Every structure is written in structure tokens, then in C-alpha cells.
Tab-separated table of C-alpha atoms in Angstrom:
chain	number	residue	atom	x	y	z
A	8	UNK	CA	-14.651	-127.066	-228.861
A	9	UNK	CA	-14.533	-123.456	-230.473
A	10	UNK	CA	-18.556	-123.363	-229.883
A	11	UNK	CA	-18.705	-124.091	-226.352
A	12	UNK	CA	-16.121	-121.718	-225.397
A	13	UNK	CA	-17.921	-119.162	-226.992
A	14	UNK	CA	-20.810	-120.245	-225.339
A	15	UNK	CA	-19.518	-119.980	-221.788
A	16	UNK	CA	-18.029	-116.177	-223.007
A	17	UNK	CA	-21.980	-115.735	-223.693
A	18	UNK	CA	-23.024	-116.871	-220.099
A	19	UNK	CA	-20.475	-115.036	-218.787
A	20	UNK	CA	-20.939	-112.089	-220.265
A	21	UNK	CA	-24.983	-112.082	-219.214
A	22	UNK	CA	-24.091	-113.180	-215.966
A	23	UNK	CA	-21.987	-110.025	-215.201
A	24	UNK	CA	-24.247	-107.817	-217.197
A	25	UNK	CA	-27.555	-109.113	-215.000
A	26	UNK	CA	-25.004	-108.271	-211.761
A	27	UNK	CA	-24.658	-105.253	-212.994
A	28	UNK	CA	-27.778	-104.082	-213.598
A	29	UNK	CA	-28.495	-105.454	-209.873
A	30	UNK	CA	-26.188	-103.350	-208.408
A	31	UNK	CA	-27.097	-100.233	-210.191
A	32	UNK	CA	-31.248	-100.841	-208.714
A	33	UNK	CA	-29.552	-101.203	-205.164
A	34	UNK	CA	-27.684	-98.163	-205.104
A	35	UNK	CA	-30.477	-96.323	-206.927
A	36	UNK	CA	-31.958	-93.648	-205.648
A	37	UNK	CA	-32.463	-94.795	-202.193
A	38	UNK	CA	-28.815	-94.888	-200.735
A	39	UNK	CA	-27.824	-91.456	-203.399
A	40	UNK	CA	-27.689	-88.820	-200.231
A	41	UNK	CA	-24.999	-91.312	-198.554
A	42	UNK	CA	-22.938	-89.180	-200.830
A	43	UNK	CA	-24.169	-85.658	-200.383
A	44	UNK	CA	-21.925	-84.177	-198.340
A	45	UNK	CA	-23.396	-81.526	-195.660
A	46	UNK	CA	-22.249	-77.544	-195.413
A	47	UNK	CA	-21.637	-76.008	-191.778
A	48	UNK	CA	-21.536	-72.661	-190.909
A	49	UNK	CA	-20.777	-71.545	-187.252
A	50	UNK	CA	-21.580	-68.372	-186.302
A	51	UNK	CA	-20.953	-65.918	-182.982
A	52	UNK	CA	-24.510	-66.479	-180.826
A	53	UNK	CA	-24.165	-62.387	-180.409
A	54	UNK	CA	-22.846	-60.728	-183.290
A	55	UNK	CA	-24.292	-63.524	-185.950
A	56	UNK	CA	-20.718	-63.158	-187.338
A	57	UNK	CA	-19.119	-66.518	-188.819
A	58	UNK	CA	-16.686	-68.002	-187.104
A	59	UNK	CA	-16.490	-71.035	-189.410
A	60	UNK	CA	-17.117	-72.564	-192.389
A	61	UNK	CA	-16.749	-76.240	-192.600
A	62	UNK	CA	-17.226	-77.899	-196.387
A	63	UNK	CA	-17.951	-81.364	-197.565
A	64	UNK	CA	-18.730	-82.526	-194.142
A	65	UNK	CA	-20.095	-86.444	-193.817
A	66	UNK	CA	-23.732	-86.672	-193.230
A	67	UNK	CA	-22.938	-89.834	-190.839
A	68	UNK	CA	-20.888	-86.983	-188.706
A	69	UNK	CA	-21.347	-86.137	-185.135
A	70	UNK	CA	-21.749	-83.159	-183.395
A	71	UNK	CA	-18.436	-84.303	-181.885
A	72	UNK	CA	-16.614	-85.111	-185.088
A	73	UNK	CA	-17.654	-81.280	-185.844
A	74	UNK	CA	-16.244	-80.001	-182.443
A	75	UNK	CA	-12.949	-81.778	-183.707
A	76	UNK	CA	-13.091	-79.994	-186.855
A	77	UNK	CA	-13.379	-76.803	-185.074
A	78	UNK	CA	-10.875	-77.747	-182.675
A	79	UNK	CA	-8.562	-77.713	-185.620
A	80	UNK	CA	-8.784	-74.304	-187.126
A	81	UNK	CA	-8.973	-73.273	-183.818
A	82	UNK	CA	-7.112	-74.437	-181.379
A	83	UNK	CA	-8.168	-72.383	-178.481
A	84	UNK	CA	-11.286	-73.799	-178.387
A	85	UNK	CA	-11.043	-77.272	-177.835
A	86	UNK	CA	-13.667	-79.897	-177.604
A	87	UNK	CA	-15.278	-79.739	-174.085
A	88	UNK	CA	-14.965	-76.086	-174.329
A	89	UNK	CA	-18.191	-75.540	-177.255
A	90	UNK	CA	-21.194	-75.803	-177.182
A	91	UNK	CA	-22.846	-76.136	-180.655
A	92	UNK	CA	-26.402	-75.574	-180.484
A	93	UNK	CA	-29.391	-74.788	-183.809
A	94	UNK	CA	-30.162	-71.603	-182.041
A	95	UNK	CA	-28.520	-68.859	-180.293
A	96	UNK	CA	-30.728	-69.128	-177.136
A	97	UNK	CA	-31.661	-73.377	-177.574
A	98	UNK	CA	-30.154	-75.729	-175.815
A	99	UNK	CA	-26.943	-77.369	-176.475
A	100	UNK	CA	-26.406	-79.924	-179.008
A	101	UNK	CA	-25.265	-84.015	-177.754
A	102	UNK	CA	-22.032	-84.518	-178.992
A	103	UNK	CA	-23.445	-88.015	-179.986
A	104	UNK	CA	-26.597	-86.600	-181.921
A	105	UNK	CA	-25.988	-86.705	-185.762
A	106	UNK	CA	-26.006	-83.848	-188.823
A	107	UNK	CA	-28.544	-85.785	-190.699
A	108	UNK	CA	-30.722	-86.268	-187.985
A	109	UNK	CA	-30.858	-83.117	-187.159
A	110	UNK	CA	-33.888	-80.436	-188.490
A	111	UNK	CA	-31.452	-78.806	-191.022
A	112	UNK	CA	-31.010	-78.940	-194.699
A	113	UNK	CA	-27.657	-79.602	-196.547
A	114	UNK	CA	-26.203	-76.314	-195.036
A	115	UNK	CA	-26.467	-76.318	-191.745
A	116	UNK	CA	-26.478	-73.213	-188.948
A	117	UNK	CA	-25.191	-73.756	-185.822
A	118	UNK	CA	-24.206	-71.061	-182.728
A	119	UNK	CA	-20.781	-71.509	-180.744
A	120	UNK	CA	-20.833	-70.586	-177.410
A	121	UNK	CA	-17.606	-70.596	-175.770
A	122	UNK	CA	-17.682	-72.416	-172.206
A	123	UNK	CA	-14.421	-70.930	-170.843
A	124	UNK	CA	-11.567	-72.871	-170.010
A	125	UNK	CA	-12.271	-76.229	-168.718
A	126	UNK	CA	-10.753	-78.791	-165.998
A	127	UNK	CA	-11.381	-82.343	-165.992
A	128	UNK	CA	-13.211	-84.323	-163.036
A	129	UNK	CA	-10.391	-85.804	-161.500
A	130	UNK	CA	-8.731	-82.255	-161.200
A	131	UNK	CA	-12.705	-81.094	-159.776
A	132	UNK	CA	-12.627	-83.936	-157.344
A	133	UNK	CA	-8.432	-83.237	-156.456
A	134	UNK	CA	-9.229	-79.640	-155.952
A	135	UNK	CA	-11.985	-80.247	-153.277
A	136	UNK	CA	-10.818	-82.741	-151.374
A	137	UNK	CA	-7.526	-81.024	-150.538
A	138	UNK	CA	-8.679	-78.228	-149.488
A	139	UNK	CA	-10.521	-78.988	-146.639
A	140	UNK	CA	-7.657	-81.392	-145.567
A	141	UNK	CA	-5.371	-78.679	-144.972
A	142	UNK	CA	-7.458	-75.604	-144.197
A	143	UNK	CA	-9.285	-78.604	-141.061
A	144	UNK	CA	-5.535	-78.437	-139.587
A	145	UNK	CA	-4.788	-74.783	-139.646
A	146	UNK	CA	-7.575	-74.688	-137.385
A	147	UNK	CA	-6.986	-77.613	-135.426
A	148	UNK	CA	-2.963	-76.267	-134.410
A	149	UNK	CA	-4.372	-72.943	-134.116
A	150	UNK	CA	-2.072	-71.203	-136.214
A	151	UNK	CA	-1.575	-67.313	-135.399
A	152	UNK	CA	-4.565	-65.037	-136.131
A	153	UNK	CA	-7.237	-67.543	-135.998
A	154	UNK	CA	-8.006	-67.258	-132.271
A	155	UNK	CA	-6.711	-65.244	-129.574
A	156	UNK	CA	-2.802	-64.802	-129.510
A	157	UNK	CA	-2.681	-66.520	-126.119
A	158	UNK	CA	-3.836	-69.414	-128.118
A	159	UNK	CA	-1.086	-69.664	-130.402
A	160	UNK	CA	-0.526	-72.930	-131.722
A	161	UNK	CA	-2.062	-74.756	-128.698
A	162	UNK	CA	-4.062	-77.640	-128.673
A	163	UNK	CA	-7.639	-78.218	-127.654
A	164	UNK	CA	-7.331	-80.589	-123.992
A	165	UNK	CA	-10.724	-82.400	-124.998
A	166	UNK	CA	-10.695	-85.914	-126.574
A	167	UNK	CA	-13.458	-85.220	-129.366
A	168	UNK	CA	-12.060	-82.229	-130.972
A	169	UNK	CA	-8.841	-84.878	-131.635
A	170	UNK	CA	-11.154	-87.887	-132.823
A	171	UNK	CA	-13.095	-85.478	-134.736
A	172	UNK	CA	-9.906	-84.169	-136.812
A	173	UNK	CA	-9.032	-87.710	-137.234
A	174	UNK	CA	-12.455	-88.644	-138.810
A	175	UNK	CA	-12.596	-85.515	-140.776
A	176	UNK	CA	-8.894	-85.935	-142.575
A	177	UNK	CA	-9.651	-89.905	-142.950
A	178	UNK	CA	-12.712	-88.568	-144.557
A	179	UNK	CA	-10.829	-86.508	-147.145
A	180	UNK	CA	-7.718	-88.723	-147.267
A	181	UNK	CA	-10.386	-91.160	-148.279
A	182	UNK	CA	-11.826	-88.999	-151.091
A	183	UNK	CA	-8.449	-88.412	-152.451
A	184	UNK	CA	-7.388	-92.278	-152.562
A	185	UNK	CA	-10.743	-92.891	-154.114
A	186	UNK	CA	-10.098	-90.270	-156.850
A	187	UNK	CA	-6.860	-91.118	-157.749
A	188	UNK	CA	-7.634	-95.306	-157.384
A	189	UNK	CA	-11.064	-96.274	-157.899
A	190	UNK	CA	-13.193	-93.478	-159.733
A	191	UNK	CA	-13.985	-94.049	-163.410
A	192	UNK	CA	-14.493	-90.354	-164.482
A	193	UNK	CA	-15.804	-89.761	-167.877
A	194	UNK	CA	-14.170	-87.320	-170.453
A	195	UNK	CA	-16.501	-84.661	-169.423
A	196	UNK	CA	-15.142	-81.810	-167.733
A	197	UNK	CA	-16.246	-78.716	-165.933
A	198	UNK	CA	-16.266	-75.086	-166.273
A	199	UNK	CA	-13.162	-73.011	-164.092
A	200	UNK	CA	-15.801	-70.654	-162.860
A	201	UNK	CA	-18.019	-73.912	-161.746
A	202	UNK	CA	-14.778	-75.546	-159.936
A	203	UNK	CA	-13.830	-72.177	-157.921
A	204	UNK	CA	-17.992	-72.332	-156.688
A	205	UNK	CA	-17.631	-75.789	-155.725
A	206	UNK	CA	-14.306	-75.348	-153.994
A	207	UNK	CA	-15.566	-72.300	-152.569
A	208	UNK	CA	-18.467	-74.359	-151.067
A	209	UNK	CA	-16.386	-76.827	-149.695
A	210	UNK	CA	-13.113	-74.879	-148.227
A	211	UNK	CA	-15.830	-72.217	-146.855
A	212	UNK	CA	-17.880	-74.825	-144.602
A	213	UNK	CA	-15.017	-76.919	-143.722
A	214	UNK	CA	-13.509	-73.202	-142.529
A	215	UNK	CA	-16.816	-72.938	-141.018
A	216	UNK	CA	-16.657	-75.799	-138.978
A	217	UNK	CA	-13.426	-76.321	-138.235
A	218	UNK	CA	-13.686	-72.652	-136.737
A	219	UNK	CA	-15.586	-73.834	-134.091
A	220	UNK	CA	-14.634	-77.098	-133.172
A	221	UNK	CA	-11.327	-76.098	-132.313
A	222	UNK	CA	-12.454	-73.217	-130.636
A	223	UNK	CA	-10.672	-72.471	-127.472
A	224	UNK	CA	-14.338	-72.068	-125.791
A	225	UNK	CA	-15.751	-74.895	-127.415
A	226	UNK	CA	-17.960	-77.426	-125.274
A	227	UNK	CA	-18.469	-81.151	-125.560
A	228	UNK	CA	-21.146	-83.142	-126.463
A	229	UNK	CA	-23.901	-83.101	-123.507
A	230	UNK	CA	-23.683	-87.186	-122.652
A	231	UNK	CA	-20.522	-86.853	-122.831
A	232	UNK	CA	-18.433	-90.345	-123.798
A	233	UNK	CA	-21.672	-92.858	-124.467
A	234	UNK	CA	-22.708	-90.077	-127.763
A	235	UNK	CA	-19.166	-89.283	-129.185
A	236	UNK	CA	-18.383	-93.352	-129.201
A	237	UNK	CA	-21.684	-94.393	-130.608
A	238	UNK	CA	-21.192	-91.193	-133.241
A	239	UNK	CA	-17.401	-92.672	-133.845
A	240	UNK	CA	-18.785	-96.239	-134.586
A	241	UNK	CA	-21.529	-94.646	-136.702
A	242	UNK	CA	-19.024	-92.462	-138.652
A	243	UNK	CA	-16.572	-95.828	-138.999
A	244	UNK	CA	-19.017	-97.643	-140.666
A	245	UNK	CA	-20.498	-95.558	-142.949
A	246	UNK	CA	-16.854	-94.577	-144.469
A	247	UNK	CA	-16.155	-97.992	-144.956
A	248	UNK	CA	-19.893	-98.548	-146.368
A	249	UNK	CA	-19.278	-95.390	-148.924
A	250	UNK	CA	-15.668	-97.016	-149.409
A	251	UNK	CA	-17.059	-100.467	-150.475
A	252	UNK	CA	-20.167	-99.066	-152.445
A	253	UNK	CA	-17.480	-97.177	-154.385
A	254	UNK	CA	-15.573	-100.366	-155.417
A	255	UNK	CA	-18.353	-101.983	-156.340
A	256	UNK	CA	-19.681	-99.463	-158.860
A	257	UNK	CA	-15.925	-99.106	-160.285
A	258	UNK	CA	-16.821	-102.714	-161.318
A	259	UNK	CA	-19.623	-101.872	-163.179
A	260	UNK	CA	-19.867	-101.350	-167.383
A	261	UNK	CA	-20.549	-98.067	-167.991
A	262	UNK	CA	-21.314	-95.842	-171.392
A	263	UNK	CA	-20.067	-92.303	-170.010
A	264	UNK	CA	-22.427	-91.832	-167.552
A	265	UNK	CA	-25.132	-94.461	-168.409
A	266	UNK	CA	-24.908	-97.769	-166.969
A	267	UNK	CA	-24.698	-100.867	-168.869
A	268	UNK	CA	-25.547	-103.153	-165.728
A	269	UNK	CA	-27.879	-103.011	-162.678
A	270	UNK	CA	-25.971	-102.883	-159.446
A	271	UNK	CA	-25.999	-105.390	-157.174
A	272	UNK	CA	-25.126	-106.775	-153.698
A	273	UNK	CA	-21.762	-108.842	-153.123
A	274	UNK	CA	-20.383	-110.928	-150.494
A	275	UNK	CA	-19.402	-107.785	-148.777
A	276	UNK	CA	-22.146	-106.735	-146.342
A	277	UNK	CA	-21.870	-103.242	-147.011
A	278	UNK	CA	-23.474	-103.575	-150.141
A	279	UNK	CA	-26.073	-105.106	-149.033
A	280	UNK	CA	-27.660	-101.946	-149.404
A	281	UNK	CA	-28.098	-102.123	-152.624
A	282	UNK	CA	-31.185	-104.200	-151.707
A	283	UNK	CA	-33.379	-101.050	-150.603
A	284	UNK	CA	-31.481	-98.204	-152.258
A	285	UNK	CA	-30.238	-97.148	-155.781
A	286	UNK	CA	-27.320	-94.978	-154.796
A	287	UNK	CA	-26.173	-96.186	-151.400
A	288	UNK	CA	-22.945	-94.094	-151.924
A	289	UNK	CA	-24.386	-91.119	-150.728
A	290	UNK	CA	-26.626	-93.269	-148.223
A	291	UNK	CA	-23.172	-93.411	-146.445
A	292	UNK	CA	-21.803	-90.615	-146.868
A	293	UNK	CA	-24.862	-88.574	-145.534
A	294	UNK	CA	-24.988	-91.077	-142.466
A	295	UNK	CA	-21.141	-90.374	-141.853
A	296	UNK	CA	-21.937	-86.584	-141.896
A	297	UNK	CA	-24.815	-86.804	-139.825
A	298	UNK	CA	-22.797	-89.055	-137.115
A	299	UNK	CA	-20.050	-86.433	-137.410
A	300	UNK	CA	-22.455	-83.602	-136.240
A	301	UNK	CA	-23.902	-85.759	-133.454
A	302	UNK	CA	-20.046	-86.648	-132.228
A	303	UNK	CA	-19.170	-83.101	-132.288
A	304	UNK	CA	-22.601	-81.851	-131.983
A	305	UNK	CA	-21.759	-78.695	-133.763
A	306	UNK	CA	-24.238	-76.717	-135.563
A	307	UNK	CA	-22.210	-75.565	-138.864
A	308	UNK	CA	-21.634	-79.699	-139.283
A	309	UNK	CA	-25.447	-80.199	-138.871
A	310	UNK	CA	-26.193	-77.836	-141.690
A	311	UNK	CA	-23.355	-78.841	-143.700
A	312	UNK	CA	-25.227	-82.435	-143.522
A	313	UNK	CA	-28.506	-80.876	-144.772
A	314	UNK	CA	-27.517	-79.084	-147.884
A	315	UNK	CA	-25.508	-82.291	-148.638
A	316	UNK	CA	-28.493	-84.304	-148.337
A	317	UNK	CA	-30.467	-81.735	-150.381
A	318	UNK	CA	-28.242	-81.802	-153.100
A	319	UNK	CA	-27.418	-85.806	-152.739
A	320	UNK	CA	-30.706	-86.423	-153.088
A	321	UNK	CA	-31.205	-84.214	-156.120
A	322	UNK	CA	-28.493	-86.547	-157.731
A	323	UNK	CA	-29.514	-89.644	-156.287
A	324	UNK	CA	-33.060	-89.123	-157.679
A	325	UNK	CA	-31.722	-88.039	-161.323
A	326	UNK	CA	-29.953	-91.363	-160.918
A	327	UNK	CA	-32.325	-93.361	-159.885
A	328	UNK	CA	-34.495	-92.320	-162.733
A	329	UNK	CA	-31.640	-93.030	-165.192
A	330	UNK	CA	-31.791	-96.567	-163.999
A	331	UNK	CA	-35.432	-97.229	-164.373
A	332	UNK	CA	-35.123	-95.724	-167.702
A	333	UNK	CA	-32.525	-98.174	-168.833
A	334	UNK	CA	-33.454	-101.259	-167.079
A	335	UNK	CA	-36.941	-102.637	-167.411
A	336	UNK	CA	-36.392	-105.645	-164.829
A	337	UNK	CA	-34.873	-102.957	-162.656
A	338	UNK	CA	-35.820	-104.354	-158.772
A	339	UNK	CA	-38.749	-102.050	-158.018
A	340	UNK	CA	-38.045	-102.221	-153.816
A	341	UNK	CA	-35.729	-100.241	-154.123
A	342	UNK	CA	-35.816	-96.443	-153.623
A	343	UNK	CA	-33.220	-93.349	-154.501
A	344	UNK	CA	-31.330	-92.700	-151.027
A	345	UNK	CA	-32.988	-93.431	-148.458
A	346	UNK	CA	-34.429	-96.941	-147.856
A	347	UNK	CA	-38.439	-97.416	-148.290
A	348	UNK	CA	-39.442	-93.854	-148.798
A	349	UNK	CA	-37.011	-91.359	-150.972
């Protein structure tokens, strides 16, 4: 009995020493620099000063996990404010790209630049919706130094400068709903000095336009009741195409801003547009803008329209791209905004 206990002790023993010695080949040498931990210095882009130095930092880390260490010794600059980049005039580094991967040794470099304080999208999208809203009306009741004093918060006695102000607050009132309801924003974020462009773009030509629409001398469109309610219909349908487009894609998996699913139509016809184009969001919303110009047939509205297009096709294109890029059975009829040829 005494013998074959010590003979199990025996197997036992090589058993665990054969385990051993298994374990000690797996984790040698190829796995060692999982535990070499990585050195990073941040210094000014300008003055080459340092502005950090961050010890025993993971090699598994991401350029975002380092923006939080920052973040912590200083708290001024939080995360969407940096940009980390290898070089002081390279480009700036992903915030999903990681230390190891990246061309430096075990003590890394990297540059700070400081974006300036930051607002988020929804504040972006808040900001330039309401402005136009409000600054539309001042215009529309003629409030005192705008026009003439005789004109004093009079109203214009034609038909289409009322439907128009109608179309452009449900426009905006739209917008807002949308922002507040149905857009998934990511956690990016935008520069103040970007916003106060944006919003100066967008309270400028609604100024612009609203100027002379309600104009006491304005004049209406030249066949007369047949172009402002085929431009009304026009305008209808494309705000509740953009509308319905926009609930659709609110359905849709997303990573940030890289979709996790191809788009496509519902029940609802006004997606059916999804058959020809990629982003029929701004499909509509350029066909609403071009219907308001025809109803009012204004000039500012009309070029309003084209550097929307311009720049909605600039986006649409980037987008379009994105989903080729991610989806190989991606449905090759379909084009970027505008059905069959851009």
C-alpha cells in the first residue's frame, strides 16, 4: 500500500514538473515584450519643451488611453481637445491606432497640439439650426431698421412670401426635432472657431435671403400660382423624403462613423431611393432647396442651393466611398447623390 502511494507522489510529481517546463517554452521569449512597458514623452510642437512624461505605459495602449492619461495631469486639455501626432508638422494620430504599432521604440515622442475648446455635434447642429429660425422672422415682421421706417412691422400682402416662411421655419423646426430625436452623433466634436464659421455661413445666407424675400419691393414668381404650388409640392416631399431617409439610417449599426450595415429600402416609399443613390439624405434636401428657389424664385436661395450641393456632394462622395470600402457586395447601381451619374 506504502509503494503505490509513493508511486502516484512520483507521477505526480513528473506530471507537474513536465507542465511546468511547458509553460515556461510558451511564455519564452516570444510573448516577453507583453511585459515591457512603453515610455512617453509629450512635447510643445513649437518650443520642443515637455509637457509630459508618462511612465510604465501598456504597450496594448491607445492613442486614446494616452489622451486620458494626459487628460489627467491636465485637466484643461481634455480628450477631443489633442491632437497627438509623431511629428510636429505630421498628421494627427487615430485615437484607435496603438503604441506598439506605431514606428517608435520603447520611449516614444509625440507633439501635442492643442485644438482649442471644443463643442459637441449636437450643440454644432443646435447652434445652426436656430439661428436661421429666428433671424427668417425678424425679417419676415419687418422689425425696425431692416427696411424703410414706413415699413415698420408690416407684412408682405403676397401669398408666397407667407408659404415661403412657413416652408423655411418647418425646414429648421425639422432640423431641430431631428437633432434632438433621431440623430446618432458620435463623440467627436468640433473646434469653437469651426462652429462660429459654420454658423456664420448659415445665419449670413438665411439673412441674405430672407432680406429679400420680405422685401417691401419684392416681386412674385413670373407664372404666378401654377410655379409656387408645383415648387410647394416639390418642397413637401422632399422634407418628408429627407425626414424618412433620416429614420432609416438612425436604424442602422454604426462604429462611430463607419457603418456596420448597407442601407436599404423599406416599406416606406421614400426610401426607395436608396435603390439609385448612396446618401439620399442630401438627395432631398438639395431638391427641397432647389424647389424653394423656384417657389420664391429668388436669386440668394438659388446660390444658397449650389454651394449646398457643392459641399453635399463633397460629403456624399467621401461617403459613398466609405461604403464601397466596407462592403464588397455593396449594390453597384447605385451612385453618391444624384441618381445614375454622381
Amino acid at each position: 500500500m506504502e509503494c503505490v502511494e509513493l508511486k502516484d507522489l512520483f507521477t505526480v510529481a513528473h506530471f507537474i514538473k513536465a507542465r511546468c517546463d511547458h509553460g515556461l517554452k510558451a511564455g519564452d521569449p516570444a510573448n516577453f515584450k507583453n511585459y515591457v512597458f512603453f515610455e512617453v514623452e509629450i512635447l510643445d510642437p513649437k518650443s520642443k519643451a515637455q509637457l509630459c512624461y508618462l511612465d510604465k505605459v501598456e504597450p496594448n495602449a491607445t492613442v486614446g488611453e494616452i489622451k486620458n492619461l494626459l487628460h489627467r495631469l491636465y485637466p484643461k486639455w481634455y480628450p477631443s481637445r489633442q491632437a497627438l501626432k509623431l511629428h510636429p508638422e505630421g498628421k494627427a494620430l487615430k485615437d484607435e491606432e496603438v503604441l506598439e504599432d506605431l514606428p517608435v521604440g520603447t520611449t516614444a515622442t509625440m507633439f501635442l497640439q492643442d485644438l482649442g475648446p471644443q463643442l459637441s455635434w449636437t450643440m454644432v447642429f443646435l447652434a445652426e439650426s436656430i439661428g436661421p429660425l429666428f433671424i427668417y422672422l425678424l425679417f419676415y415682421y419687418r422689425l425696425p431698421y431692416i427696411y424703410s421706417p414706413e415699413y415698420d412691422y408690416t407684412k408682405s400682402p403676397h401669398t408666397v412670401v407667407r408659404l415661403a416662411c412657413m416652408c423655411h421655419s418647418l425646414h429648421y423646426i425639422k432640423r431641430l426635432v431631428e437633432t434632438i430625436f433621431v440623430h446618432r452623433f458620435s463623440h467627436g466634436t468640433l473646434p469653437v472657431q469651426t462652429i462660429m464659421l459654420n454658423c456664420l455661413y448659415y445665419w449670413g445666407f438665411a439673412a441674405w435671403l430672407a432680406y429679400y424675400i420680405n422685401h417691401p419691393l419684392y416681386t412674385t414668381p413670373t407664372y404666378g400660382k401654377l410655379q409656387i404650388c408645383c415648387a410647394l409640392l416639390t418642397f413637401l416631399i422632399c422634407e418628408c423624403g429627407n425626414f424618412s431617409i433620416h429614420l432609416a439610417l438612425n436604424r442602422i449599426r454604426c462604429n462611430g462613423s463607419r457603418p456596420r450595415q448597407i442601407p436599404y429600402p423599406t416599406k416606406n416609399p421614400f426610401t426607395w431611393l436608396f435603390f439609385f443613390v448612396s446618401c439620399p439624405n442630401y438627395t432631398y434636401e438639395v431638391g427641397a432647396w432647389l424647389s424653394f428657389a423656384v417657389m420664391t424664385q429668388c436669386v440668394p436661395v438659388a446660390l444658397f442651393t449650389f454651394v449646398g450641393f457643392v459641399q453635399m456632394t463633397i460629403w456624399a462622395r467621401r461617403k459613398h466611398r466609405t461604403y464601397l470600402t466596407e462592403f464588397k457586395d455593396y449594390p453597384e447601381l447605385r451612385s453618391a447623390i444624384v441618381p445614375l451619374f454622381l
